[in-house]
């Protein structure tokens, strides 16, 4: 990841399937990290999870996500001086979830912001 940062100099990373547990670290110099780890049973490997890493110099705040049953998400709101706040979320949908069951969760998440950005690379 550090090689990617050095080459492309991104301001924000949206990460899905972090596979991180409570004892795992995800720290990169000059970036602030927000993450949502999926709870996992003892003696099982962590799965799922989402994270957002953004340059520490960007004005922002962590935005709690509403309770959801089918999605995992981490959200932040960018707060540019004199600009319109922008909600950014990193969302993970397990492949075992039917898309017809995610509408309620997506609607709850979308209702919390006037603007929305989502992308998986």
mmCIF file with all atom_site columns, C-alpha atoms in Angstrom:
data_model
loop_
_atom_site.group_PDB
_atom_site.id
_atom_site.type_symbol
_atom_site.label_atom_id
_atom_site.label_alt_id
_atom_site.label_comp_id
_atom_site.label_asym_id
_atom_site.label_entity_id
_atom_site.label_seq_id
_atom_site.pdbx_PDB_ins_code
_atom_site.Cartn_x
_atom_site.Cartn_y
_atom_site.Cartn_z
_atom_site.occupancy
_atom_site.B_iso_or_equiv
_atom_site.pdbx_formal_charge
_atom_site.auth_seq_id
_atom_site.auth_comp_id
_atom_site.auth_asym_id
_atom_site.auth_atom_id
_atom_site.pdbx_PDB_model_num
ATOM 1   C CA . UNK A 1 1   ? 0.000   0.000   0.000  1.00 0.00 ? 1   UNK A CA 1
ATOM 2   C CA . UNK A 1 2   ? 2.861   2.369   0.762  1.00 0.00 ? 2   UNK A CA 1
ATOM 3   C CA . UNK A 1 3   ? 4.275   1.856   -2.742 1.00 0.00 ? 3   UNK A CA 1
ATOM 4   C CA . UNK A 1 4   ? 0.860   2.757   -4.173 1.00 0.00 ? 4   UNK A CA 1
ATOM 5   C CA . UNK A 1 5   ? 0.737   5.905   -2.013 1.00 0.00 ? 5   UNK A CA 1
ATOM 6   C CA . UNK A 1 6   ? 4.235   6.948   -3.058 1.00 0.00 ? 6   UNK A CA 1
ATOM 7   C CA . UNK A 1 7   ? 3.425   6.465   -6.742 1.00 0.00 ? 7   UNK A CA 1
ATOM 8   C CA . UNK A 1 8   ? -0.149  7.846   -6.957 1.00 0.00 ? 8   UNK A CA 1
ATOM 9   C CA . UNK A 1 9   ? -0.383  10.177  -3.926 1.00 0.00 ? 9   UNK A CA 1
ATOM 10  C CA . UNK A 1 10  ? -4.096  9.592   -3.168 1.00 0.00 ? 10  UNK A CA 1
ATOM 11  C CA . UNK A 1 11  ? -5.956  11.738  -0.661 1.00 0.00 ? 11  UNK A CA 1
ATOM 12  C CA . UNK A 1 12  ? -8.490  9.063   0.312  1.00 0.00 ? 12  UNK A CA 1
ATOM 13  C CA . UNK A 1 13  ? -8.582  5.255   0.356  1.00 0.00 ? 13  UNK A CA 1
ATOM 14  C CA . UNK A 1 14  ? -11.828 3.279   0.598  1.00 0.00 ? 14  UNK A CA 1
ATOM 15  C CA . UNK A 1 15  ? -11.080 -0.308  1.583  1.00 0.00 ? 15  UNK A CA 1
ATOM 16  C CA . UNK A 1 16  ? -13.425 -3.294  1.734  1.00 0.00 ? 16  UNK A CA 1
ATOM 17  C CA . UNK A 1 17  ? -12.713 -6.772  3.076  1.00 0.00 ? 17  UNK A CA 1
ATOM 18  C CA . UNK A 1 18  ? -10.000 -5.559  5.420  1.00 0.00 ? 18  UNK A CA 1
ATOM 19  C CA . UNK A 1 19  ? -9.989  -8.902  7.273  1.00 0.00 ? 19  UNK A CA 1
ATOM 20  C CA . UNK A 1 20  ? -8.751  -7.053  10.369 1.00 0.00 ? 20  UNK A CA 1
ATOM 21  C CA . UNK A 1 21  ? -9.360  -7.995  13.969 1.00 0.00 ? 21  UNK A CA 1
ATOM 22  C CA . UNK A 1 22  ? -9.219  -5.886  17.138 1.00 0.00 ? 22  UNK A CA 1
ATOM 23  C CA . UNK A 1 23  ? -5.473  -6.472  17.588 1.00 0.00 ? 23  UNK A CA 1
ATOM 24  C CA . UNK A 1 24  ? -4.523  -5.552  14.013 1.00 0.00 ? 24  UNK A CA 1
ATOM 25  C CA . UNK A 1 25  ? -3.110  -2.153  13.080 1.00 0.00 ? 25  UNK A CA 1
ATOM 26  C CA . UNK A 1 26  ? -3.765  -0.137  9.942  1.00 0.00 ? 26  UNK A CA 1
ATOM 27  C CA . UNK A 1 27  ? -1.661  3.016   10.241 1.00 0.00 ? 27  UNK A CA 1
ATOM 28  C CA . UNK A 1 28  ? 0.026   5.011   7.498  1.00 0.00 ? 28  UNK A CA 1
ATOM 29  C CA . UNK A 1 29  ? 1.972   8.202   8.280  1.00 0.00 ? 29  UNK A CA 1
ATOM 30  C CA . UNK A 1 30  ? 0.018   11.410  7.553  1.00 0.00 ? 30  UNK A CA 1
ATOM 31  C CA . UNK A 1 31  ? -3.265  9.500   7.143  1.00 0.00 ? 31  UNK A CA 1
ATOM 32  C CA . UNK A 1 32  ? -6.155  9.195   9.581  1.00 0.00 ? 32  UNK A CA 1
ATOM 33  C CA . UNK A 1 33  ? -7.753  5.744   9.709  1.00 0.00 ? 33  UNK A CA 1
ATOM 34  C CA . UNK A 1 34  ? -11.383 4.903   10.429 1.00 0.00 ? 34  UNK A CA 1
ATOM 35  C CA . UNK A 1 35  ? -12.478 1.299   10.323 1.00 0.00 ? 35  UNK A CA 1
ATOM 36  C CA . UNK A 1 36  ? -15.295 -1.068  11.104 1.00 0.00 ? 36  UNK A CA 1
ATOM 37  C CA . UNK A 1 37  ? -14.146 -4.620  11.826 1.00 0.00 ? 37  UNK A CA 1
ATOM 38  C CA . UNK A 1 38  ? -16.628 -7.448  11.480 1.00 0.00 ? 38  UNK A CA 1
ATOM 39  C CA . UNK A 1 39  ? -17.024 -9.274  14.791 1.00 0.00 ? 39  UNK A CA 1
ATOM 40  C CA . UNK A 1 40  ? -15.649 -12.791 14.543 1.00 0.00 ? 40  UNK A CA 1
ATOM 41  C CA . UNK A 1 41  ? -15.815 -15.911 16.665 1.00 0.00 ? 41  UNK A CA 1
ATOM 42  C CA . UNK A 1 42  ? -12.787 -17.010 18.705 1.00 0.00 ? 42  UNK A CA 1
ATOM 43  C CA . UNK A 1 43  ? -10.371 -19.246 16.780 1.00 0.00 ? 43  UNK A CA 1
ATOM 44  C CA . UNK A 1 44  ? -11.738 -17.966 13.448 1.00 0.00 ? 44  UNK A CA 1
ATOM 45  C CA . UNK A 1 45  ? -9.963  -15.689 11.013 1.00 0.00 ? 45  UNK A CA 1
ATOM 46  C CA . UNK A 1 46  ? -11.345 -12.154 10.663 1.00 0.00 ? 46  UNK A CA 1
ATOM 47  C CA . UNK A 1 47  ? -13.470 -11.558 7.569  1.00 0.00 ? 47  UNK A CA 1
ATOM 48  C CA . UNK A 1 48  ? -15.202 -8.618  5.898  1.00 0.00 ? 48  UNK A CA 1
ATOM 49  C CA . UNK A 1 49  ? -14.659 -5.204  7.399  1.00 0.00 ? 49  UNK A CA 1
ATOM 50  C CA . UNK A 1 50  ? -14.335 -1.732  5.923  1.00 0.00 ? 50  UNK A CA 1
ATOM 51  C CA . UNK A 1 51  ? -11.948 1.178   6.342  1.00 0.00 ? 51  UNK A CA 1
ATOM 52  C CA . UNK A 1 52  ? -11.312 4.704   5.175  1.00 0.00 ? 52  UNK A CA 1
ATOM 53  C CA . UNK A 1 53  ? -7.854  6.257   5.213  1.00 0.00 ? 53  UNK A CA 1
ATOM 54  C CA . UNK A 1 54  ? -7.620  9.942   4.395  1.00 0.00 ? 54  UNK A CA 1
ATOM 55  C CA . UNK A 1 55  ? -4.922  12.542  4.544  1.00 0.00 ? 55  UNK A CA 1
ATOM 56  C CA . UNK A 1 56  ? -4.861  13.974  8.038  1.00 0.00 ? 56  UNK A CA 1
ATOM 57  C CA . UNK A 1 57  ? -4.785  17.496  6.592  1.00 0.00 ? 57  UNK A CA 1
ATOM 58  C CA . UNK A 1 58  ? -8.269  17.140  5.059  1.00 0.00 ? 58  UNK A CA 1
ATOM 59  C CA . UNK A 1 59  ? -10.984 18.761  7.206  1.00 0.00 ? 59  UNK A CA 1
ATOM 60  C CA . UNK A 1 60  ? -13.379 15.974  8.130  1.00 0.00 ? 60  UNK A CA 1
ATOM 61  C CA . UNK A 1 61  ? -15.139 14.130  10.922 1.00 0.00 ? 61  UNK A CA 1
ATOM 62  C CA . UNK A 1 62  ? -16.129 10.530  11.512 1.00 0.00 ? 62  UNK A CA 1
ATOM 63  C CA . UNK A 1 63  ? -19.789 9.895   10.708 1.00 0.00 ? 63  UNK A CA 1
ATOM 64  C CA . UNK A 1 64  ? -21.500 7.014   12.528 1.00 0.00 ? 64  UNK A CA 1
ATOM 65  C CA . UNK A 1 65  ? -23.414 4.672   10.244 1.00 0.00 ? 65  UNK A CA 1
ATOM 66  C CA . UNK A 1 66  ? -26.994 3.673   11.058 1.00 0.00 ? 66  UNK A CA 1
ATOM 67  C CA . UNK A 1 67  ? -27.583 0.115   12.309 1.00 0.00 ? 67  UNK A CA 1
ATOM 68  C CA . UNK A 1 68  ? -27.601 -2.210  9.308  1.00 0.00 ? 68  UNK A CA 1
ATOM 69  C CA . UNK A 1 69  ? -28.312 -5.894  8.912  1.00 0.00 ? 69  UNK A CA 1
ATOM 70  C CA . UNK A 1 70  ? -26.759 -6.714  5.529  1.00 0.00 ? 70  UNK A CA 1
ATOM 71  C CA . UNK A 1 71  ? -24.043 -4.120  4.893  1.00 0.00 ? 71  UNK A CA 1
ATOM 72  C CA . UNK A 1 72  ? -20.787 -3.217  6.576  1.00 0.00 ? 72  UNK A CA 1
ATOM 73  C CA . UNK A 1 73  ? -19.782 0.418   6.282  1.00 0.00 ? 73  UNK A CA 1
ATOM 74  C CA . UNK A 1 74  ? -17.384 3.066   7.511  1.00 0.00 ? 74  UNK A CA 1
ATOM 75  C CA . UNK A 1 75  ? -18.228 6.721   6.844  1.00 0.00 ? 75  UNK A CA 1
ATOM 76  C CA . UNK A 1 76  ? -16.613 10.131  7.124  1.00 0.00 ? 76  UNK A CA 1
ATOM 77  C CA . UNK A 1 77  ? -17.861 13.571  6.185  1.00 0.00 ? 77  UNK A CA 1
ATOM 78  C CA . UNK A 1 78  ? -15.468 15.926  4.441  1.00 0.00 ? 78  UNK A CA 1
ATOM 79  C CA . UNK A 1 79  ? -15.994 19.509  5.606  1.00 0.00 ? 79  UNK A CA 1
ATOM 80  C CA . UNK A 1 80  ? -14.207 21.826  3.179  1.00 0.00 ? 80  UNK A CA 1
ATOM 81  C CA . UNK A 1 81  ? -14.005 25.424  4.419  1.00 0.00 ? 81  UNK A CA 1
ATOM 82  C CA . UNK A 1 82  ? -16.848 27.342  2.791  1.00 0.00 ? 82  UNK A CA 1
ATOM 83  C CA . UNK A 1 83  ? -17.911 24.244  0.866  1.00 0.00 ? 83  UNK A CA 1
ATOM 84  C CA . UNK A 1 84  ? -20.709 21.710  1.061  1.00 0.00 ? 84  UNK A CA 1
ATOM 85  C CA . UNK A 1 85  ? -20.091 18.748  3.396  1.00 0.00 ? 85  UNK A CA 1
ATOM 86  C CA . UNK A 1 86  ? -19.636 15.475  1.520  1.00 0.00 ? 86  UNK A CA 1
ATOM 87  C CA . UNK A 1 87  ? -20.349 12.046  3.003  1.00 0.00 ? 87  UNK A CA 1
ATOM 88  C CA . UNK A 1 88  ? -17.996 9.300   1.852  1.00 0.00 ? 88  UNK A CA 1
ATOM 89  C CA . UNK A 1 89  ? -18.608 5.659   2.761  1.00 0.00 ? 89  UNK A CA 1
ATOM 90  C CA . UNK A 1 90  ? -16.663 2.474   2.249  1.00 0.00 ? 90  UNK A CA 1
ATOM 91  C CA . UNK A 1 91  ? -19.273 -0.279  1.940  1.00 0.00 ? 91  UNK A CA 1
ATOM 92  C CA . UNK A 1 92  ? -18.890 -4.043  1.904  1.00 0.00 ? 92  UNK A CA 1
ATOM 93  C CA . UNK A 1 93  ? -21.685 -6.351  0.787  1.00 0.00 ? 93  UNK A CA 1
ATOM 94  C CA . UNK A 1 94  ? -20.974 -10.033 1.310  1.00 0.00 ? 94  UNK A CA 1
ATOM 95  C CA . UNK A 1 95  ? -21.418 -12.076 -1.881 1.00 0.00 ? 95  UNK A CA 1
ATOM 96  C CA . UNK A 1 96  ? -23.723 -14.368 0.083  1.00 0.00 ? 96  UNK A CA 1
ATOM 97  C CA . UNK A 1 97  ? -26.258 -11.535 0.534  1.00 0.00 ? 97  UNK A CA 1
ATOM 98  C CA . UNK A 1 98  ? -29.054 -11.267 -2.011 1.00 0.00 ? 98  UNK A CA 1
ATOM 99  C CA . UNK A 1 99  ? -29.240 -7.774  -3.512 1.00 0.00 ? 99  UNK A CA 1
ATOM 100 C CA . UNK A 1 100 ? -32.982 -7.674  -2.863 1.00 0.00 ? 100 UNK A CA 1
ATOM 101 C CA . UNK A 1 101 ? -32.203 -7.660  0.888  1.00 0.00 ? 101 UNK A CA 1
ATOM 102 C CA . UNK A 1 102 ? -29.842 -4.674  0.885  1.00 0.00 ? 102 UNK A CA 1
ATOM 103 C CA . UNK A 1 103 ? -32.311 -1.961  -0.163 1.00 0.00 ? 103 UNK A CA 1
ATOM 104 C CA . UNK A 1 104 ? -33.320 -1.058  3.393  1.00 0.00 ? 104 UNK A CA 1
ATOM 105 C CA . UNK A 1 105 ? -29.716 -0.639  4.513  1.00 0.00 ? 105 UNK A CA 1
ATOM 106 C CA . UNK A 1 106 ? -28.748 1.388   1.443  1.00 0.00 ? 106 UNK A CA 1
ATOM 107 C CA . UNK A 1 107 ? -31.783 3.641   1.859  1.00 0.00 ? 107 UNK A CA 1
ATOM 108 C CA . UNK A 1 108 ? -30.880 4.274   5.524  1.00 0.00 ? 108 UNK A CA 1
ATOM 109 C CA . UNK A 1 109 ? -27.313 5.144   4.584  1.00 0.00 ? 109 UNK A CA 1
ATOM 110 C CA . UNK A 1 110 ? -28.296 7.359   1.655  1.00 0.00 ? 110 UNK A CA 1
ATOM 111 C CA . UNK A 1 111 ? -30.892 9.183   3.763  1.00 0.00 ? 111 UNK A CA 1
ATOM 112 C CA . UNK A 1 112 ? -28.122 10.403  6.063  1.00 0.00 ? 112 UNK A CA 1
ATOM 113 C CA . UNK A 1 113 ? -26.469 12.598  3.416  1.00 0.00 ? 113 UNK A CA 1
ATOM 114 C CA . UNK A 1 114 ? -27.248 15.033  0.664  1.00 0.00 ? 114 UNK A CA 1
ATOM 115 C CA . UNK A 1 115 ? -24.303 13.819  -1.392 1.00 0.00 ? 115 UNK A CA 1
ATOM 116 C CA . UNK A 1 116 ? -22.860 10.362  -1.673 1.00 0.00 ? 116 UNK A CA 1
ATOM 117 C CA . UNK A 1 117 ? -19.782 8.734   -3.195 1.00 0.00 ? 117 UNK A CA 1
ATOM 118 C CA . UNK A 1 118 ? -19.157 5.006   -3.407 1.00 0.00 ? 118 UNK A CA 1
ATOM 119 C CA . UNK A 1 119 ? -16.709 3.019   -5.490 1.00 0.00 ? 119 UNK A CA 1
ATOM 120 C CA . UNK A 1 120 ? -14.986 -0.348  -5.321 1.00 0.00 ? 120 UNK A CA 1
ATOM 121 C CA . UNK A 1 121 ? -11.677 -0.808  -7.118 1.00 0.00 ? 121 UNK A CA 1
#
